[in-house]
mmCIF file of N, CA and C in Angstrom:
data_model
loop_
_atom_site.group_PDB
_atom_site.id
_atom_site.type_symbol
_atom_site.label_atom_id
_atom_site.label_comp_id
_atom_site.label_asym_id
_atom_site.label_seq_id
_atom_site.Cartn_x
_atom_site.Cartn_y
_atom_site.Cartn_z
ATOM 1 N N UNK A 39 2.154 11.325 -23.288
ATOM 2 C CA UNK A 39 0.650 12.584 -22.300
ATOM 3 C C UNK A 39 1.179 11.628 -20.314
ATOM 4 N N UNK A 40 1.311 12.321 -20.016
ATOM 5 C CA UNK A 40 1.525 11.862 -19.134
ATOM 6 C C UNK A 40 -0.407 11.865 -18.130
ATOM 7 N N UNK A 41 -0.636 11.081 -16.793
ATOM 8 C CA UNK A 41 -1.263 10.862 -16.320
ATOM 9 C C UNK A 41 -1.211 10.748 -14.574
ATOM 10 N N UNK A 42 -1.790 11.562 -14.119
ATOM 11 C CA UNK A 42 -1.406 11.605 -12.490
ATOM 12 C C UNK A 42 -3.304 11.267 -12.170
ATOM 13 N N UNK A 43 -3.684 9.956 -11.340
ATOM 14 C CA UNK A 43 -4.604 9.421 -10.738
ATOM 15 C C UNK A 43 -4.045 9.752 -9.079
ATOM 16 N N UNK A 44 -4.771 10.073 -8.458
ATOM 17 C CA UNK A 44 -5.026 10.415 -6.827
ATOM 18 C C UNK A 44 -6.180 9.264 -5.973
ATOM 19 N N UNK A 45 -5.357 8.572 -5.249
ATOM 20 C CA UNK A 45 -6.208 8.422 -4.280
ATOM 21 C C UNK A 45 -6.057 8.549 -2.839
ATOM 22 N N UNK A 46 -6.913 8.254 -1.626
ATOM 23 C CA UNK A 46 -6.932 8.079 -0.399
ATOM 24 C C UNK A 46 -7.819 9.061 0.169
ATOM 25 N N UNK A 47 -8.504 10.276 -0.476
ATOM 26 C CA UNK A 47 -9.533 11.136 0.305
ATOM 27 C C UNK A 47 -10.835 9.937 0.798
ATOM 28 N N UNK A 48 -11.020 11.376 1.589
ATOM 29 C CA UNK A 48 -11.927 10.880 2.756
ATOM 30 C C UNK A 48 -12.610 11.432 3.718
ATOM 31 N N UNK A 49 -13.709 10.533 4.522
ATOM 32 C CA UNK A 49 -14.074 11.241 5.504
ATOM 33 C C UNK A 49 -13.636 11.315 6.691
ATOM 34 N N UNK A 50 -13.024 12.140 7.642
ATOM 35 C CA UNK A 50 -11.953 11.616 8.894
ATOM 36 C C UNK A 50 -12.304 13.240 9.682
ATOM 37 N N UNK A 51 -12.712 12.400 11.072
ATOM 38 C CA UNK A 51 -12.956 13.289 12.362
ATOM 39 C C UNK A 51 -11.909 14.386 12.406
ATOM 40 N N UNK A 52 -11.695 15.383 13.277
ATOM 41 C CA UNK A 52 -10.701 16.264 13.532
ATOM 42 C C UNK A 52 -9.874 15.060 14.848
ATOM 43 N N UNK A 53 -8.820 15.504 14.194
ATOM 44 C CA UNK A 53 -7.365 15.002 14.676
ATOM 45 C C UNK A 53 -6.934 13.454 13.645
ATOM 46 N N UNK A 54 -7.800 12.940 13.512
ATOM 47 C CA UNK A 54 -7.847 11.895 12.393
ATOM 48 C C UNK A 54 -6.556 11.896 11.388
ATOM 49 N N UNK A 55 -6.458 11.238 10.635
ATOM 50 C CA UNK A 55 -5.198 11.030 9.687
ATOM 51 C C UNK A 55 -5.806 10.542 8.183
ATOM 52 N N UNK A 56 -5.357 10.960 7.285
ATOM 53 C CA UNK A 56 -5.385 10.312 6.900
ATOM 54 C C UNK A 56 -3.978 10.226 5.597
ATOM 55 N N UNK A 57 -4.138 9.477 4.367
ATOM 56 C CA UNK A 57 -2.903 9.180 4.178
ATOM 57 C C UNK A 57 -3.300 9.252 1.716
ATOM 58 N N UNK A 58 -2.961 10.410 1.753
ATOM 59 C CA UNK A 58 -2.581 10.755 -0.449
ATOM 60 C C UNK A 58 -2.307 10.088 -1.277
ATOM 61 N N UNK A 59 -2.022 9.626 -2.281
ATOM 62 C CA UNK A 59 -1.330 9.213 -3.629
ATOM 63 C C UNK A 59 -1.681 9.735 -4.368
ATOM 64 N N UNK A 60 -0.580 9.788 -5.298
ATOM 65 C CA UNK A 60 -0.270 10.277 -6.149
ATOM 66 C C UNK A 60 0.311 9.697 -7.352
ATOM 67 N N UNK A 61 0.221 8.773 -8.613
ATOM 68 C CA UNK A 61 0.912 7.895 -9.675
ATOM 69 C C UNK A 61 0.766 8.296 -10.619
ATOM 70 N N UNK A 62 1.940 8.684 -10.810
ATOM 71 C CA UNK A 62 1.651 9.545 -12.767
ATOM 72 C C UNK A 62 2.013 8.071 -13.443
ATOM 73 N N UNK A 63 1.363 8.328 -14.845
ATOM 74 C CA UNK A 63 1.997 6.834 -15.359
ATOM 75 C C UNK A 63 1.579 8.176 -16.945
ATOM 76 N N UNK A 64 2.397 6.633 -18.107
ATOM 77 C CA UNK A 64 2.550 7.430 -19.799
ATOM 78 C C UNK A 64 3.543 7.631 -19.717
ATOM 79 N N UNK A 65 3.984 7.936 -20.901
ATOM 80 C CA UNK A 65 5.294 8.691 -20.923
ATOM 81 C C UNK A 65 5.973 9.423 -20.716
ATOM 82 N N UNK A 66 6.930 9.598 -19.676
ATOM 83 C CA UNK A 66 7.610 9.834 -19.039
ATOM 84 C C UNK A 66 9.242 10.190 -19.539
ATOM 85 N N UNK A 67 9.329 11.302 -20.088
ATOM 86 C CA UNK A 67 11.095 11.497 -20.139
ATOM 87 C C UNK A 67 11.679 11.554 -18.405
ATOM 88 N N UNK A 68 10.729 12.548 -18.411
ATOM 89 C CA UNK A 68 11.793 13.451 -16.990
ATOM 90 C C UNK A 68 10.894 13.962 -15.436
ATOM 91 N N UNK A 69 10.704 13.444 -14.433
ATOM 92 C CA UNK A 69 9.717 13.496 -13.864
ATOM 93 C C UNK A 69 10.279 15.019 -12.805
ATOM 94 N N UNK A 70 10.295 15.923 -12.482
ATOM 95 C CA UNK A 70 10.557 16.807 -11.523
ATOM 96 C C UNK A 70 9.845 17.126 -10.430
ATOM 97 N N UNK A 71 9.487 18.200 -10.068
ATOM 98 C CA UNK A 71 8.535 18.649 -8.819
ATOM 99 C C UNK A 71 7.810 17.736 -8.548
ATOM 100 N N UNK A 72 6.829 16.902 -7.905
ATOM 101 C CA UNK A 72 5.420 16.767 -7.249
ATOM 102 C C UNK A 72 4.852 17.198 -6.106
ATOM 103 N N UNK A 73 4.112 17.706 -5.858
ATOM 104 C CA UNK A 73 3.360 18.410 -5.307
ATOM 105 C C UNK A 73 2.320 18.635 -4.621
ATOM 106 N N UNK A 74 1.229 18.720 -3.792
ATOM 107 C CA UNK A 74 -0.226 19.124 -3.244
ATOM 108 C C UNK A 74 -0.701 20.467 -3.222
ATOM 109 N N UNK A 75 -1.782 20.850 -3.952
ATOM 110 C CA UNK A 75 -2.665 21.604 -3.731
ATOM 111 C C UNK A 75 -4.088 21.548 -3.657
ATOM 112 N N UNK A 76 -4.557 22.659 -2.415
ATOM 113 C CA UNK A 76 -5.775 22.574 -2.231
ATOM 114 C C UNK A 76 -6.575 23.584 -2.616
ATOM 115 N N UNK A 77 -8.021 23.055 -2.637
ATOM 116 C CA UNK A 77 -8.759 24.593 -3.009
ATOM 117 C C UNK A 77 -10.714 24.010 -2.670
ATOM 118 N N UNK A 78 -11.312 25.165 -1.734
ATOM 119 C CA UNK A 78 -12.507 25.074 -2.035
ATOM 120 C C UNK A 78 -13.180 25.460 -2.845
ATOM 121 N N UNK A 79 -14.209 25.140 -2.726
ATOM 122 C CA UNK A 79 -15.261 26.044 -3.440
ATOM 123 C C UNK A 79 -15.284 27.728 -3.322
ATOM 124 N N UNK A 80 -15.080 28.759 -4.600
ATOM 125 C CA UNK A 80 -14.705 29.843 -4.270
ATOM 126 C C UNK A 80 -13.224 30.281 -3.949
ATOM 127 N N UNK A 81 -12.973 29.823 -4.041
ATOM 128 C CA UNK A 81 -11.530 30.081 -3.472
ATOM 129 C C UNK A 81 -10.290 29.913 -3.683
ATOM 130 N N UNK A 82 -9.441 30.502 -3.938
ATOM 131 C CA UNK A 82 -7.656 30.172 -4.702
ATOM 132 C C UNK A 82 -7.191 29.188 -4.752
ATOM 133 N N UNK A 83 -6.563 28.044 -5.132
ATOM 134 C CA UNK A 83 -6.145 26.481 -5.288
ATOM 135 C C UNK A 83 -4.726 27.147 -4.219
ATOM 136 N N UNK A 84 -3.951 26.709 -3.513
ATOM 137 C CA UNK A 84 -3.230 27.391 -2.386
ATOM 138 C C UNK A 84 -1.876 26.235 -2.225
ATOM 139 N N UNK A 85 -0.991 26.645 -2.173
ATOM 140 C CA UNK A 85 0.129 25.127 -2.079
ATOM 141 C C UNK A 85 0.285 24.783 -0.808
ATOM 142 N N UNK A 86 -0.259 23.431 -0.954
ATOM 143 C CA UNK A 86 -0.088 22.873 0.673
ATOM 144 C C UNK A 86 1.505 21.957 0.616
ATOM 145 N N UNK A 87 1.789 21.714 -0.533
ATOM 146 C CA UNK A 87 3.648 21.020 -0.022
ATOM 147 C C UNK A 87 3.762 20.818 -0.814
ATOM 148 N N UNK A 88 5.628 20.358 -1.421
ATOM 149 C CA UNK A 88 6.046 20.343 -2.806
ATOM 150 C C UNK A 88 7.263 19.704 -2.487
ATOM 151 N N UNK A 89 7.681 18.833 -3.154
ATOM 152 C CA UNK A 89 9.385 17.963 -3.369
ATOM 153 C C UNK A 89 9.394 17.685 -4.479
ATOM 154 N N UNK A 90 11.286 17.952 -4.643
ATOM 155 C CA UNK A 90 11.526 18.132 -6.137
ATOM 156 C C UNK A 90 12.002 16.772 -6.013
ATOM 157 N N UNK A 91 12.815 15.910 -7.129
ATOM 158 C CA UNK A 91 13.666 15.208 -7.387
ATOM 159 C C UNK A 91 14.479 14.210 -6.441
ATOM 160 N N UNK A 92 14.941 15.134 -5.130
ATOM 161 C CA UNK A 92 16.033 14.951 -4.708
ATOM 162 C C UNK A 92 15.687 14.799 -3.764
ATOM 163 N N UNK A 93 14.621 14.844 -3.252
ATOM 164 C CA UNK A 93 13.401 14.905 -2.064
ATOM 165 C C UNK A 93 13.684 16.307 -1.125
ATOM 166 N N UNK A 94 13.881 17.130 -1.340
ATOM 167 C CA UNK A 94 13.795 18.772 -0.986
ATOM 168 C C UNK A 94 13.056 18.793 -0.803
ATOM 169 N N UNK A 95 12.100 19.555 0.414
ATOM 170 C CA UNK A 95 10.889 19.904 0.525
ATOM 171 C C UNK A 95 10.026 21.031 1.172
ATOM 172 N N UNK A 96 9.037 21.469 0.705
ATOM 173 C CA UNK A 96 8.382 22.555 1.450
ATOM 174 C C UNK A 96 6.905 22.776 1.675
ATOM 175 N N UNK A 97 6.829 22.949 2.683
ATOM 176 C CA UNK A 97 5.315 23.025 2.853
ATOM 177 C C UNK A 97 4.596 24.477 3.412
ATOM 178 N N UNK A 98 3.666 24.646 3.386
ATOM 179 C CA UNK A 98 2.675 25.901 3.776
ATOM 180 C C UNK A 98 2.374 25.863 4.946
ATOM 181 N N UNK A 99 3.033 26.935 5.921
ATOM 182 C CA UNK A 99 2.559 27.523 7.554
ATOM 183 C C UNK A 99 1.423 26.738 7.775
ATOM 184 N N UNK A 100 0.546 26.492 7.266
ATOM 185 C CA UNK A 100 -0.754 25.953 7.976
ATOM 186 C C UNK A 100 -0.820 24.225 7.913
ATOM 187 N N UNK A 101 0.211 24.117 7.416
ATOM 188 C CA UNK A 101 0.113 22.400 8.131
ATOM 189 C C UNK A 101 1.198 21.590 8.203
ATOM 190 N N UNK A 102 2.788 22.610 8.262
ATOM 191 C CA UNK A 102 3.895 22.328 8.522
ATOM 192 C C UNK A 102 3.899 21.385 10.378
ATOM 193 N N UNK A 103 4.390 20.569 10.401
ATOM 194 C CA UNK A 103 4.317 19.704 11.547
ATOM 195 C C UNK A 103 3.401 18.844 11.686
ATOM 196 N N UNK A 104 2.154 19.016 11.053
ATOM 197 C CA UNK A 104 0.853 18.061 10.552
ATOM 198 C C UNK A 104 1.179 17.337 9.497
ATOM 199 N N UNK A 105 1.638 17.632 8.236
ATOM 200 C CA UNK A 105 1.611 16.962 6.821
ATOM 201 C C UNK A 105 3.507 16.084 6.811
ATOM 202 N N UNK A 106 3.956 15.568 6.063
ATOM 203 C CA UNK A 106 4.147 14.947 5.201
ATOM 204 C C UNK A 106 4.214 14.724 4.429
ATOM 205 N N UNK A 107 5.286 15.212 2.944
ATOM 206 C CA UNK A 107 5.522 14.877 2.025
ATOM 207 C C UNK A 107 6.467 13.606 1.403
ATOM 208 N N UNK A 108 6.181 13.033 0.496
ATOM 209 C CA UNK A 108 6.711 11.694 0.104
ATOM 210 C C UNK A 108 7.217 11.835 -0.927
ATOM 211 N N UNK A 109 7.692 10.440 -1.819
ATOM 212 C CA UNK A 109 7.747 10.275 -3.832
ATOM 213 C C UNK A 109 8.852 9.089 -3.158
ATOM 214 N N UNK A 110 8.409 8.560 -3.741
ATOM 215 C CA UNK A 110 8.890 6.926 -4.692
ATOM 216 C C UNK A 110 9.702 7.659 -6.201
ATOM 217 N N UNK A 111 10.578 7.286 -6.853
ATOM 218 C CA UNK A 111 11.157 7.621 -7.918
ATOM 219 C C UNK A 111 10.751 6.639 -8.586
ATOM 220 N N UNK A 112 10.885 5.161 -8.291
ATOM 221 C CA UNK A 112 10.624 3.951 -8.656
ATOM 222 C C UNK A 112 9.461 3.727 -9.071
ATOM 223 N N UNK A 113 8.453 4.320 -8.088
ATOM 224 C CA UNK A 113 6.647 4.512 -9.168
ATOM 225 C C UNK A 113 6.131 5.074 -9.248
ATOM 226 N N UNK A 114 7.047 6.436 -9.640
ATOM 227 C CA UNK A 114 6.355 7.658 -10.085
ATOM 228 C C UNK A 114 5.634 8.340 -9.077
ATOM 229 N N UNK A 115 5.448 7.725 -8.060
ATOM 230 C CA UNK A 115 3.847 8.828 -6.679
ATOM 231 C C UNK A 115 4.848 9.441 -5.493
ATOM 232 N N UNK A 116 3.988 10.849 -5.696
ATOM 233 C CA UNK A 116 4.701 10.488 -4.548
ATOM 234 C C UNK A 116 3.472 10.990 -3.463
ATOM 235 N N UNK A 117 3.241 10.853 -2.286
ATOM 236 C CA UNK A 117 1.931 10.687 -1.297
ATOM 237 C C UNK A 117 2.238 12.150 0.022
ATOM 238 N N UNK A 118 1.150 12.197 0.516
ATOM 239 C CA UNK A 118 0.506 13.064 1.798
ATOM 240 C C UNK A 118 0.002 12.654 2.511
ATOM 241 N N UNK A 119 0.727 12.523 3.724
ATOM 242 C CA UNK A 119 0.589 12.195 5.319
ATOM 243 C C UNK A 119 -0.262 12.823 5.640
ATOM 244 N N UNK A 120 -1.054 13.061 6.082
ATOM 245 C CA UNK A 120 -1.821 13.920 6.862
ATOM 246 C C UNK A 120 -2.600 14.116 7.719
ATOM 247 N N UNK A 121 -1.899 14.174 9.360
ATOM 248 C CA UNK A 121 -1.804 14.346 10.999
ATOM 249 C C UNK A 121 -2.782 15.137 11.328
ATOM 250 N N UNK A 122 -3.268 15.040 12.546
ATOM 251 C CA UNK A 122 -3.744 15.955 12.775
ATOM 252 C C UNK A 122 -4.783 16.754 12.647
ATOM 253 N N UNK A 123 -5.327 16.455 11.105
ATOM 254 C CA UNK A 123 -6.443 16.720 10.352
ATOM 255 C C UNK A 123 -7.072 17.679 11.514
ATOM 256 N N UNK A 124 -7.854 18.812 10.890
ATOM 257 C CA UNK A 124 -8.698 20.006 11.499
ATOM 258 C C UNK A 124 -9.776 19.984 11.112
ATOM 259 N N UNK A 125 -10.482 21.506 10.534
ATOM 260 C CA UNK A 125 -11.914 21.218 10.184
ATOM 261 C C UNK A 125 -11.085 22.212 9.331
ATOM 262 N N UNK A 126 -10.580 23.137 9.109
ATOM 263 C CA UNK A 126 -9.850 23.886 8.036
ATOM 264 C C UNK A 126 -9.657 23.043 6.833
ATOM 265 N N UNK A 127 -8.532 22.048 7.125
ATOM 266 C CA UNK A 127 -8.082 21.290 6.077
ATOM 267 C C UNK A 127 -9.090 21.074 5.290
ATOM 268 N N UNK A 128 -10.806 20.840 5.491
ATOM 269 C CA UNK A 128 -11.692 20.065 4.191
ATOM 270 C C UNK A 128 -11.450 20.907 3.080
ATOM 271 N N UNK A 129 -11.403 20.048 2.464
ATOM 272 C CA UNK A 129 -10.673 20.383 1.160
ATOM 273 C C UNK A 129 -10.712 19.275 -0.535
ATOM 274 N N UNK A 130 -11.177 20.246 -1.403
ATOM 275 C CA UNK A 130 -10.282 19.332 -2.462
ATOM 276 C C UNK A 130 -9.008 19.464 -2.646
ATOM 277 N N UNK A 131 -7.605 18.642 -2.881
ATOM 278 C CA UNK A 131 -6.646 18.444 -2.395
ATOM 279 C C UNK A 131 -6.486 17.554 -4.148
ATOM 280 N N UNK A 132 -5.208 18.768 -4.724
ATOM 281 C CA UNK A 132 -5.574 18.535 -6.133
ATOM 282 C C UNK A 132 -3.580 17.895 -6.430
ATOM 283 N N UNK A 133 -2.914 17.319 -6.883
ATOM 284 C CA UNK A 133 -1.660 16.563 -6.778
ATOM 285 C C UNK A 133 -1.340 17.372 -7.769
ATOM 286 N N UNK A 134 0.548 17.891 -8.754
ATOM 287 C CA UNK A 134 0.679 17.988 -9.439
ATOM 288 C C UNK A 134 1.871 17.692 -9.547
ATOM 289 N N UNK A 135 1.908 17.297 -11.401
ATOM 290 C CA UNK A 135 4.115 17.088 -11.100
ATOM 291 C C UNK A 135 3.964 17.911 -12.603
ATOM 292 N N UNK A 136 5.538 18.531 -12.197
ATOM 293 C CA UNK A 136 6.352 18.441 -13.823
ATOM 294 C C UNK A 136 6.864 18.392 -14.784
ATOM 295 N N UNK A 137 6.336 18.055 -15.629
ATOM 296 C CA UNK A 137 7.262 16.650 -16.125
ATOM 297 C C UNK A 137 7.561 16.667 -17.741
ATOM 298 N N UNK A 138 8.526 16.126 -18.821
ATOM 299 C CA UNK A 138 8.919 15.987 -19.706
ATOM 300 C C UNK A 138 7.854 14.828 -20.376
ATOM 301 N N UNK A 139 7.196 14.919 -21.385
ATOM 302 C CA UNK A 139 6.523 13.826 -21.531
ATOM 303 C C UNK A 139 6.824 13.400 -23.779
ATOM 304 N N UNK A 140 7.546 14.318 -23.829
ATOM 305 C CA UNK A 140 8.423 14.231 -25.234
ATOM 306 C C UNK A 140 9.804 13.866 -25.035
ATOM 307 N N UNK A 141 10.589 13.501 -26.589
ATOM 308 C CA UNK A 141 12.037 13.620 -26.209
ATOM 309 C C UNK A 141 12.688 14.707 -26.389
ATOM 310 N N UNK A 142 11.954 16.461 -26.766
ATOM 311 C CA UNK A 142 12.411 17.700 -26.768
ATOM 312 C C UNK A 142 12.411 17.645 -25.590
ATOM 313 N N UNK A 143 11.992 17.217 -24.378
ATOM 314 C CA UNK A 143 12.152 17.614 -22.752
ATOM 315 C C UNK A 143 11.561 18.946 -22.716
ATOM 316 N N UNK A 144 10.277 19.072 -23.314
ATOM 317 C CA UNK A 144 9.500 20.335 -22.792
ATOM 318 C C UNK A 144 8.877 20.362 -21.848
ATOM 319 N N UNK A 145 8.976 20.663 -20.676
ATOM 320 C CA UNK A 145 8.545 20.606 -18.735
ATOM 321 C C UNK A 145 7.375 21.500 -19.236
ATOM 322 N N UNK A 146 6.566 20.643 -18.738
ATOM 323 C CA UNK A 146 4.713 21.270 -18.478
ATOM 324 C C UNK A 146 4.060 20.365 -16.922
ATOM 325 N N UNK A 147 3.271 20.983 -16.383
ATOM 326 C CA UNK A 147 3.127 21.115 -15.425
ATOM 327 C C UNK A 147 1.041 20.589 -15.671
ATOM 328 N N UNK A 148 1.666 19.276 -15.110
ATOM 329 C CA UNK A 148 0.464 17.925 -15.268
ATOM 330 C C UNK A 148 -0.331 18.057 -13.473
ATOM 331 N N UNK A 149 -2.018 18.264 -13.882
ATOM 332 C CA UNK A 149 -2.563 17.445 -12.640
ATOM 333 C C UNK A 149 -3.196 16.851 -12.406
ATOM 334 N N UNK A 150 -3.898 15.944 -11.249
ATOM 335 C CA UNK A 150 -4.673 15.167 -11.069
ATOM 336 C C UNK A 150 -5.859 15.341 -11.101
ATOM 337 N N UNK A 151 -6.795 14.815 -10.950
ATOM 338 C CA UNK A 151 -8.382 15.680 -11.352
ATOM 339 C C UNK A 151 -8.976 16.008 -9.252
ATOM 340 N N UNK A 152 -8.142 15.638 -9.227
ATOM 341 C CA UNK A 152 -8.578 15.992 -7.267
ATOM 342 C C UNK A 152 -9.105 15.075 -6.326
ATOM 343 N N UNK A 153 -8.974 14.995 -5.317
ATOM 344 C CA UNK A 153 -9.689 14.231 -4.220
ATOM 345 C C UNK A 153 -10.165 14.815 -2.741
ATOM 346 N N UNK A 154 -11.525 14.483 -2.901
ATOM 347 C CA UNK A 154 -11.865 15.291 -1.267
ATOM 348 C C UNK A 154 -11.407 15.029 -0.180
ATOM 349 N N UNK A 155 -10.815 15.933 0.716
ATOM 350 C CA UNK A 155 -10.934 15.602 1.954
ATOM 351 C C UNK A 155 -12.447 16.463 2.828
ATOM 352 N N UNK A 156 -12.536 15.844 4.010
ATOM 353 C CA UNK A 156 -13.401 16.114 4.733
ATOM 354 C C UNK A 156 -13.477 16.222 6.323
ATOM 355 N N UNK A 157 -13.032 17.311 6.957
ATOM 356 C CA UNK A 157 -13.034 16.883 8.351
ATOM 357 C C UNK A 157 -14.366 17.107 8.956
ATOM 358 N N UNK A 158 -15.034 16.004 9.774
ATOM 359 C CA UNK A 158 -16.190 16.877 10.297
ATOM 360 C C UNK A 158 -16.427 15.956 12.108
ATOM 361 N N UNK A 159 -16.709 16.099 12.627
ATOM 362 C CA UNK A 159 -17.076 15.476 13.951
ATOM 363 C C UNK A 159 -18.716 15.110 14.105
#
């Protein structure tokens, strides 16, 4: 079983910065794509950013140029650096990882429990 533990959320003023972390642990035979989604109550869960095992990244248009996703493969950890935060960035942020947790190498998507990001003056 793969477990994802998130940290780094909190309250920040408009224009401020936060850094989210998500560490994967457990029995991991393969760790592929990792990334971040965000969701407000009553809304759909939208992709924010993703990064594959080689470091290739992709961003939602709404965060491009402001957010940076990165990963440390030695630590099985993905990060999201959030700069120039806006009111519209207020959401619960969920990390995910595509991983194989058994010797059969079956790929599943695992999710963190979410961390609240609130942008408020």
